[in-house]
Coordinates of C-alpha atoms in Angstrom, one line a residue:
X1 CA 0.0 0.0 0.0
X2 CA 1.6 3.6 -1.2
X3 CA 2.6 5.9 1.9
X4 CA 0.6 9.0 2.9
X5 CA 1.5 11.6 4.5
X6 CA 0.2 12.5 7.8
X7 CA -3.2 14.3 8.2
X8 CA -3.5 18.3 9.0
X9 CA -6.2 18.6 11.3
X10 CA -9.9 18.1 9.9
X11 CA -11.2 21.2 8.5
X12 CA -15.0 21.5 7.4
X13 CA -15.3 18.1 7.4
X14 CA -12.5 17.4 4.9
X15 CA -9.4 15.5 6.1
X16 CA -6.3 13.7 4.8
X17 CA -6.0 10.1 5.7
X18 CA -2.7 9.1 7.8
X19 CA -3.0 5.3 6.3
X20 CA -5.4 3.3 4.3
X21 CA -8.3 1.2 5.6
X22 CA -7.0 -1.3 8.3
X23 CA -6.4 -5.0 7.5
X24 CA -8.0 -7.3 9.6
X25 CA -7.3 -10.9 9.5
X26 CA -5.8 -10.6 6.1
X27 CA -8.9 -8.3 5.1
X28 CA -9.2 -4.7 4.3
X29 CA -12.4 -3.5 5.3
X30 CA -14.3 -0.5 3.8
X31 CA -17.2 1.5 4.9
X32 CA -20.6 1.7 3.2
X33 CA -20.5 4.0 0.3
X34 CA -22.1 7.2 2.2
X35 CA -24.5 10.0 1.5
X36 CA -23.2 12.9 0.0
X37 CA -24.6 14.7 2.7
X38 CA -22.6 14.1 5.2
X39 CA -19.5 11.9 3.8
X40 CA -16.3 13.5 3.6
X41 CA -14.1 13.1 0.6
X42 CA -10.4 11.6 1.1
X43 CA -7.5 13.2 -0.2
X44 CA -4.0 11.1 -1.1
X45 CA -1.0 12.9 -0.2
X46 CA 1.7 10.3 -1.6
X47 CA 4.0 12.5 -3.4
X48 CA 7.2 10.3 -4.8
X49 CA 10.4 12.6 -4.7
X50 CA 13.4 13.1 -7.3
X51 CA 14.0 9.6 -8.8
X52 CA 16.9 8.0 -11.0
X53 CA 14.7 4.9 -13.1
X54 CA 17.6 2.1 -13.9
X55 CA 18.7 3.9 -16.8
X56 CA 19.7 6.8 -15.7
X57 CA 16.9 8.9 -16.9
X58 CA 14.6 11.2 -14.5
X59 CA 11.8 9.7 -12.7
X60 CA 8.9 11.4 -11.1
X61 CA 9.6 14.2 -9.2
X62 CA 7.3 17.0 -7.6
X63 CA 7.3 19.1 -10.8
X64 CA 6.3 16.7 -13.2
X65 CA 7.1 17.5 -16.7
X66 CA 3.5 16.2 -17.9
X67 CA 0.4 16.4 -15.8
X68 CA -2.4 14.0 -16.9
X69 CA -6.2 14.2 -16.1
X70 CA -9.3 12.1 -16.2
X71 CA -10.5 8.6 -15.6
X72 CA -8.4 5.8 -13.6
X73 CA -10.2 2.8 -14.1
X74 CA -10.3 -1.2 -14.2
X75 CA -10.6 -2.7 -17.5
X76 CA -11.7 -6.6 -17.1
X77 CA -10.6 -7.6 -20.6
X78 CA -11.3 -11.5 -21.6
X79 CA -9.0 -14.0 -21.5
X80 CA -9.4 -15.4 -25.3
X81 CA -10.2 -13.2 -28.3
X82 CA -13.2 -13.1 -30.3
X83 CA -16.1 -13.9 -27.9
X84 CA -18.9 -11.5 -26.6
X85 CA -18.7 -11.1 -22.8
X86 CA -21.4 -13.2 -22.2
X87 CA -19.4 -16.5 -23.5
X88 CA -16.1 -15.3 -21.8
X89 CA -14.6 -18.0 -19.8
X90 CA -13.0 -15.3 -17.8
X91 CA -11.6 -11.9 -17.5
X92 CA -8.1 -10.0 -16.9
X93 CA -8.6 -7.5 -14.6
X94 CA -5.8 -4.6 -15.3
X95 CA -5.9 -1.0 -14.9
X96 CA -6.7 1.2 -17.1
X97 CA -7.8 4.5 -18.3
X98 CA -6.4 6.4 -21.2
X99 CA -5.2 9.8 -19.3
X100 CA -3.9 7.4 -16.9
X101 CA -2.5 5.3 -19.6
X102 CA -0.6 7.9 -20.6
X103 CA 1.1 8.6 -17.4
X104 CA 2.1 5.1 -17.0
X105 CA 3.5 5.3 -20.2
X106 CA 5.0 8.1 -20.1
X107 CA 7.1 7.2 -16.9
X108 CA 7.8 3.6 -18.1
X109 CA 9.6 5.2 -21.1
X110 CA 12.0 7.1 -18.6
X111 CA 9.9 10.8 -18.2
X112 CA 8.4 12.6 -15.5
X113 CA 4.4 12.4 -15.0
X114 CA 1.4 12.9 -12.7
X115 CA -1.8 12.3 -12.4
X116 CA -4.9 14.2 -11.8
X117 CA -8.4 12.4 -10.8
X118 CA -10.8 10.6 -8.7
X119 CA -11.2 6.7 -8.1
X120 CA -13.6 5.0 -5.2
X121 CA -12.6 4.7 -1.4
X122 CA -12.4 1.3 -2.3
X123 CA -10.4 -1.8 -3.0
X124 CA -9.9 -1.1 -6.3
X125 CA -9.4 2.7 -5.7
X126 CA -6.3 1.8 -3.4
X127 CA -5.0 -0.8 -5.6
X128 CA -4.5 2.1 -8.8
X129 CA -3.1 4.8 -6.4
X130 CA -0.3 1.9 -5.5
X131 CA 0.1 0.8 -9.2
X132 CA 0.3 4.5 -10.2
X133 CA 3.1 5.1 -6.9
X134 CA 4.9 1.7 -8.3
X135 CA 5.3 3.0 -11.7
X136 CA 7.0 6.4 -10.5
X137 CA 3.9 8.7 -11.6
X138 CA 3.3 11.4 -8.9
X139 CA -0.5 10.6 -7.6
X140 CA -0.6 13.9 -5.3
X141 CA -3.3 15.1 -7.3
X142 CA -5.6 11.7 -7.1
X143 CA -8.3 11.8 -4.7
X144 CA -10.5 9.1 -2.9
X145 CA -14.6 9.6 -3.2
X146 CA -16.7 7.8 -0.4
X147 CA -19.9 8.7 -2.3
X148 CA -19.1 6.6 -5.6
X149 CA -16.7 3.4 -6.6
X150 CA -14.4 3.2 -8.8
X151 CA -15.0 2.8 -12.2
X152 CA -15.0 -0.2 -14.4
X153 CA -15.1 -0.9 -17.8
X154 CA -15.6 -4.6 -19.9
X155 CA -13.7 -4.8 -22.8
X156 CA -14.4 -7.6 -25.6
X157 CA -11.9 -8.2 -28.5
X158 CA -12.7 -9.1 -31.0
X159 CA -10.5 -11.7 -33.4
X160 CA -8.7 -9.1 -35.2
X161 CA -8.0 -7.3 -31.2
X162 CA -10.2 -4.5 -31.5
X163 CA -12.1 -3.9 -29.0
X164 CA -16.1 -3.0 -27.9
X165 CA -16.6 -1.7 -24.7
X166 CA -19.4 -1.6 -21.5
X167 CA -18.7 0.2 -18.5
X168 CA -19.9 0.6 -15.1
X169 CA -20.0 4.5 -13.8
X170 CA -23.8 5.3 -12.9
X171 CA -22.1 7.6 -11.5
X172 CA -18.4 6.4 -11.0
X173 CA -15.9 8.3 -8.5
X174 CA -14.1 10.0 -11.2
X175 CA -17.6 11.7 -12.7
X176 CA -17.1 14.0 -9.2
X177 CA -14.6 15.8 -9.1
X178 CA -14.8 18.9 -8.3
X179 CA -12.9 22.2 -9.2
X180 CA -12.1 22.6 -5.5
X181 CA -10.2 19.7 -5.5
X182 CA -7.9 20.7 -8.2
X183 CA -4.3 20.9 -7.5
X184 CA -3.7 23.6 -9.4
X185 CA -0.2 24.6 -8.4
X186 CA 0.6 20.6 -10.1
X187 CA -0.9 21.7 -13.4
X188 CA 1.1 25.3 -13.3
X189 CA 4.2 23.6 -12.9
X190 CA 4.1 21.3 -16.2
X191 CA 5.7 21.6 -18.9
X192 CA 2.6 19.4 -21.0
X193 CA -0.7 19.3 -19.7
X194 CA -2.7 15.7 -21.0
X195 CA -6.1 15.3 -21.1
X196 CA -9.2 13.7 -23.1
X197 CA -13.2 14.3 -23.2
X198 CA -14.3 11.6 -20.9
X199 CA -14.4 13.9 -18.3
X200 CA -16.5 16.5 -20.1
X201 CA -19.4 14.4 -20.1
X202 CA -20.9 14.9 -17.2
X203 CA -21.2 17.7 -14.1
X204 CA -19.5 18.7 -11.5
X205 CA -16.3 16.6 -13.6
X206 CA -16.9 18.8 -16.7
X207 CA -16.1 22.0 -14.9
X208 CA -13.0 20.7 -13.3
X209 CA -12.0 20.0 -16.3
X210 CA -12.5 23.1 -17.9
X211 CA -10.9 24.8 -15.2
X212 CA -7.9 22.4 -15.1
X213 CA -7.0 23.1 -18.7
X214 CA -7.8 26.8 -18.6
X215 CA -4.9 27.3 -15.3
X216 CA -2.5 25.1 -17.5
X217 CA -2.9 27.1 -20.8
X218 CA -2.6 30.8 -18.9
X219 CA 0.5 29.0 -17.2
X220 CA 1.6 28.7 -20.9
X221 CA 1.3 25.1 -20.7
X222 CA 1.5 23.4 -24.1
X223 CA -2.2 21.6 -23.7
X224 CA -2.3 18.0 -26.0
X225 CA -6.0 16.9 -26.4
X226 CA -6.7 13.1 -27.1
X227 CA -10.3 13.1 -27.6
X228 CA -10.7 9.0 -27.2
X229 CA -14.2 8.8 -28.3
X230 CA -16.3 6.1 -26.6
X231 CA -19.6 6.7 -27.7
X232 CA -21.5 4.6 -25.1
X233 CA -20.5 7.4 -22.3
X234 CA -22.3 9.8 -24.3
X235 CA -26.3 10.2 -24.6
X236 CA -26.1 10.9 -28.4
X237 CA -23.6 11.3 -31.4
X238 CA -24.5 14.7 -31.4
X239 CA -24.0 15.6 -27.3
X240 CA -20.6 13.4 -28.3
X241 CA -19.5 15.5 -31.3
X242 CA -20.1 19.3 -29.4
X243 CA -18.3 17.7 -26.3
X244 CA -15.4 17.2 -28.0
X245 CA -15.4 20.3 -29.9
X246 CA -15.8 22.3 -27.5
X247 CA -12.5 22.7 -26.1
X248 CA -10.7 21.6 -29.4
X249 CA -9.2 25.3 -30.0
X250 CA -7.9 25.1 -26.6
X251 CA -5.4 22.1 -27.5
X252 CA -1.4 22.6 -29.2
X253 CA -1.5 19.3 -29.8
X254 CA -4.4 17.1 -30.8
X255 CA -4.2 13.2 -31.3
X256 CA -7.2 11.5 -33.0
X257 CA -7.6 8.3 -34.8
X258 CA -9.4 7.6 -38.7
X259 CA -12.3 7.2 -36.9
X260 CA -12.7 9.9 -34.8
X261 CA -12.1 11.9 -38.0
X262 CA -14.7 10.8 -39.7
X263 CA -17.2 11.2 -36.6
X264 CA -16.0 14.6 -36.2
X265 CA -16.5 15.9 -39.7
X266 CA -20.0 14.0 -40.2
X267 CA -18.5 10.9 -42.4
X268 CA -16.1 12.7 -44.2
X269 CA -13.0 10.6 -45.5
X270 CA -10.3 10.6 -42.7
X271 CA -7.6 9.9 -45.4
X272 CA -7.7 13.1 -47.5
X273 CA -5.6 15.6 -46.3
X274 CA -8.5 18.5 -46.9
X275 CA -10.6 16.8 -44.3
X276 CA -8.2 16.5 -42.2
X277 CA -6.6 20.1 -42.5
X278 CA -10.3 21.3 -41.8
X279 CA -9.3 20.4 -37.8
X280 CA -6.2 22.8 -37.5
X281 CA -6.9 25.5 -36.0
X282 CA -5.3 28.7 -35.3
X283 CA -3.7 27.9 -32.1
X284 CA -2.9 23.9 -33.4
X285 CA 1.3 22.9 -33.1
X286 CA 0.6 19.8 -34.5
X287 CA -2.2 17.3 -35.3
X288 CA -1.4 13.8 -35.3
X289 CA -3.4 11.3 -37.0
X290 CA -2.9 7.5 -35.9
X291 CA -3.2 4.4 -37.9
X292 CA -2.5 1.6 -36.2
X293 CA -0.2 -0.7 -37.9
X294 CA 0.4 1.8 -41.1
X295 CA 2.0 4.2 -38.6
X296 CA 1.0 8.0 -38.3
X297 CA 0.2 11.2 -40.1
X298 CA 1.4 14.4 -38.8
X299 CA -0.1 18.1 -39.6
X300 CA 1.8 21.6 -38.6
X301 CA 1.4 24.8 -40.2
X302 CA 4.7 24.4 -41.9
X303 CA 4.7 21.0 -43.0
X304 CA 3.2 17.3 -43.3
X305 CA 3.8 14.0 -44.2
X306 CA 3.2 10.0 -42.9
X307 CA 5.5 7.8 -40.6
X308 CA 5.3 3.7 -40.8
X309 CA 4.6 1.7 -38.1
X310 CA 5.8 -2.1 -36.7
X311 CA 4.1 -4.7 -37.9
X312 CA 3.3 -7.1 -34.8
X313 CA 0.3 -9.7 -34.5
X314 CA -2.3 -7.5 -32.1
X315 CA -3.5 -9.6 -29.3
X316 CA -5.7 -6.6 -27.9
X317 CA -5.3 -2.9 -28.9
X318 CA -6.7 -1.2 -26.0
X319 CA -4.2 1.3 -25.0
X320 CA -2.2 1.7 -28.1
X321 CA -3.1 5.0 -28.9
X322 CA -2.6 6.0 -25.3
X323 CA 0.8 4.4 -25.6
X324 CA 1.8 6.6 -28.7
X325 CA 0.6 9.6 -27.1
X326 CA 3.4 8.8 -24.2
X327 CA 5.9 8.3 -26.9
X328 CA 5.7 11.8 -28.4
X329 CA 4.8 13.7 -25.1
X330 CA 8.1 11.9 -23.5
X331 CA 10.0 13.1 -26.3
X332 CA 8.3 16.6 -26.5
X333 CA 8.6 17.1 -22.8
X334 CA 12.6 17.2 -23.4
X335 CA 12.8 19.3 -26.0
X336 CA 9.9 21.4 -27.8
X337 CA 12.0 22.5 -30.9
X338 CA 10.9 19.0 -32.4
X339 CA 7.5 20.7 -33.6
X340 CA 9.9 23.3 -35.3
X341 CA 12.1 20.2 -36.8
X342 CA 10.3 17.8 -39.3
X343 CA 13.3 15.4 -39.4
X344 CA 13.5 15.4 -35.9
X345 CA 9.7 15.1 -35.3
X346 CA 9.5 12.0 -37.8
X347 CA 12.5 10.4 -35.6
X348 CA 10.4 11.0 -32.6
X349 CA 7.1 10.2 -34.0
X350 CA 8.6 6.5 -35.2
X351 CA 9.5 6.3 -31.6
X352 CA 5.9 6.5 -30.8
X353 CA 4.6 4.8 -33.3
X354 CA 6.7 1.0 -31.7
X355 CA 4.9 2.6 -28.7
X356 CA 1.5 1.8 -29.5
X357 CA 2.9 -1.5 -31.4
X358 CA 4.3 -3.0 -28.9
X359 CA 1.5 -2.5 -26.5
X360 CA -0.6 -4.6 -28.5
X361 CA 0.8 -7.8 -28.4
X362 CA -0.4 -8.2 -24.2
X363 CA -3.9 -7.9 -23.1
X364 CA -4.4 -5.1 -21.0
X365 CA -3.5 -1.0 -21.6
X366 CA -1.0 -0.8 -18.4
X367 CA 0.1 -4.1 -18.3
X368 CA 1.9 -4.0 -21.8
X369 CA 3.6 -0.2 -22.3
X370 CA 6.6 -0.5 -23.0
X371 CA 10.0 0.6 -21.4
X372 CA 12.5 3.0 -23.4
X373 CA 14.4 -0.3 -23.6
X374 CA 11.8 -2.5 -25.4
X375 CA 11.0 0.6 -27.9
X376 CA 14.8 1.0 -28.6
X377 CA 15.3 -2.9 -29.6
X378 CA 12.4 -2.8 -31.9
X379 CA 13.0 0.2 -33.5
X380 CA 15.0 -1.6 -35.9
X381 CA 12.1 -2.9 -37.9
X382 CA 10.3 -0.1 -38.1
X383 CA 9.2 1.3 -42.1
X384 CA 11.0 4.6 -42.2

């Protein structure tokens, strides 16, 4: 269980915990989800220090260089491919989450990264705070909800490892949190702020959000958006389509897939380049435009052009694109001249691209990112 720090007096009925729920008899016992009336909401304080990972690169540290917000979740994903979830024999539980994804990733590659969110004073809710603490991400900003449990999500694959999803958040801890609870002062300090549109769906979450990116852009942090559209979360395309776009000028870098284009511009073809220039905006560094196996496309104001992927057999895709996002914003987060530097960025962006490859030969998003190490040895057979 991750360390916390001890707990400031109790202050309007808000307290930090000194330790997590007791064990008893090899048990950890929780209390009955309460009323939001009267139940206080738990804040963590772990806050990992200055780190050297085995390589020699910079862990996490109390400035992260990329601060990450929205949904920390458990993905149960089936144990064999191609079957709905009724006729699964069984599931993989692993956690997941795509903001949270990319923290992981992020710091599995050798950078610096937090977290901002909300899981359930729960079992599961304790268990991603330690697996975010284990994988050097700095969870200062992750809080603990009494009135709601963590979220879950089923994933099915299906033979070709694509996925369909059903999730569990009627409401879910991370759907309330609040702009109170922001640490804002973690989100100043970044040098990339990462999030997606999960958490505009629904109140008070949406405001948080809004008010996280708005501190990290009049910080001048460089804001990268990954929509991650999942349709079932939303109550219509439509409601789906404005959520996204709202807060699309806000972003310096956007990441979207061939099928978030086409939803985004009413079924228009993702592959020509004057659909996809019709998403830059004035404020837009670079758009990137994953796909899959065949690699990326990349859009700036001065220049564009495609990067191959690695071929690999996908055993389940679910957190590949989260993975490539952690590839560029690792490199980004070193050195931002790359969006000035095409050669550069394509070295960079090939880099990312064995990112997401590589994460789709394991089942489970967390489970299989990869370290700098794993992305350096497959490099090699990578389609320039």
């Amino acid at each position: 269980m991750a360390l916390r720090a001890a707990a400031p007096p109790c202050a309007a009925g808000h307290c930090l915990p000194s330790s997590p729920p007791p064990r008893v008899g090899g048990r950890r016992f929780f209390r009955p989800l309460a009323s939001a009336a009267r139940a206080p909401l738990q804040k963590s304080a772990v806050c990992t220090k200055a780190i050297s990972n085995s390589d020699g690169t910079p862990g996490t540290s109390d400035s992260p260089h990329v601060v990450c917000f929205g949904e920390l979740l458990i993905d149960f994903v089936p144990t064999v491919s191609g079957v709905s979830l009724s006729d699964a024999p069984a599931f993989k539980k692993a956690p997941g989450g795509a903001p949270a994804n990319v923290a992981v990733g992020i710091a599995r590659l050798g950078g610096s990264a937090a977290f901002i969110g909300k899981v359930g004073d729960d079992e599961f809710g304790y268990m991603l705070s330690d697996m975010l603490k284990e994988n050097n991400v700095n969870n200062q900003g992750l809080l603990f909800d009494t009135h709601a449990r963590t979220a879950l999500a089923f994933v099915t694959l299906r033979s070709d490892g694509e996925r369909e999803f059903m999730f569990y958040r009627n409401p879910s801890a991370d759907m309330l949190l609040e702009e109170k609870e922001l640490d804002l002062d973690l989100i100043r300090k970044a040098k990339i702020f990462h999030h997606g549109s999960i958490s505009l769906i629904t109140e008070p979450c949406r405001t948080a959000h809004i008010a996280a990116s708005k501190a990290a852009k009049n910080a001048g942090v460089l804001i990268s958006y990954d929509p991650n559209l999942r349709l079932p979360l939303w109550t219509s395309a439509d409601d789906a389509r404005d959520g996204i776009l709202s807060i699309w000028d806000t972003a310096d870098l956007i990441k979207v897939s061939a099928e978030e284009i086409s939803f985004l511009t009413n079924g228009e073809d993702p592959y020509d380049d004057s659909v996809v220039k019709k998403l830059i905006h004035p404020n837009t560094k670079l758009l990137l435009v994953t796909e899959g196996p065949d690699g990326c496309r990349y859009y700036s104001k001065e220049f564009s052009g495609k990067v191959g992927g690695l071929k690999v057999n996908a055993v389940d895709t679910t957190g590949a694109g989260d993975a490539f996002v952690a590839g560029i914003l690792s490199q980004l987060a070193l050195d931002f001249s790359l969006l000035q530097d095409e050669a550069r960025l394509r070295e960079a962006l090939k880099f990312a691209n064995v990112c997401g490859a590589l994460t789709v030969t394991e089942r489970g998003a967390i489970p299989a990112l990869p370290t700098r190490q794993q992305v350096a040895d497959a490099l090699t057979n990578v389609v320039a």
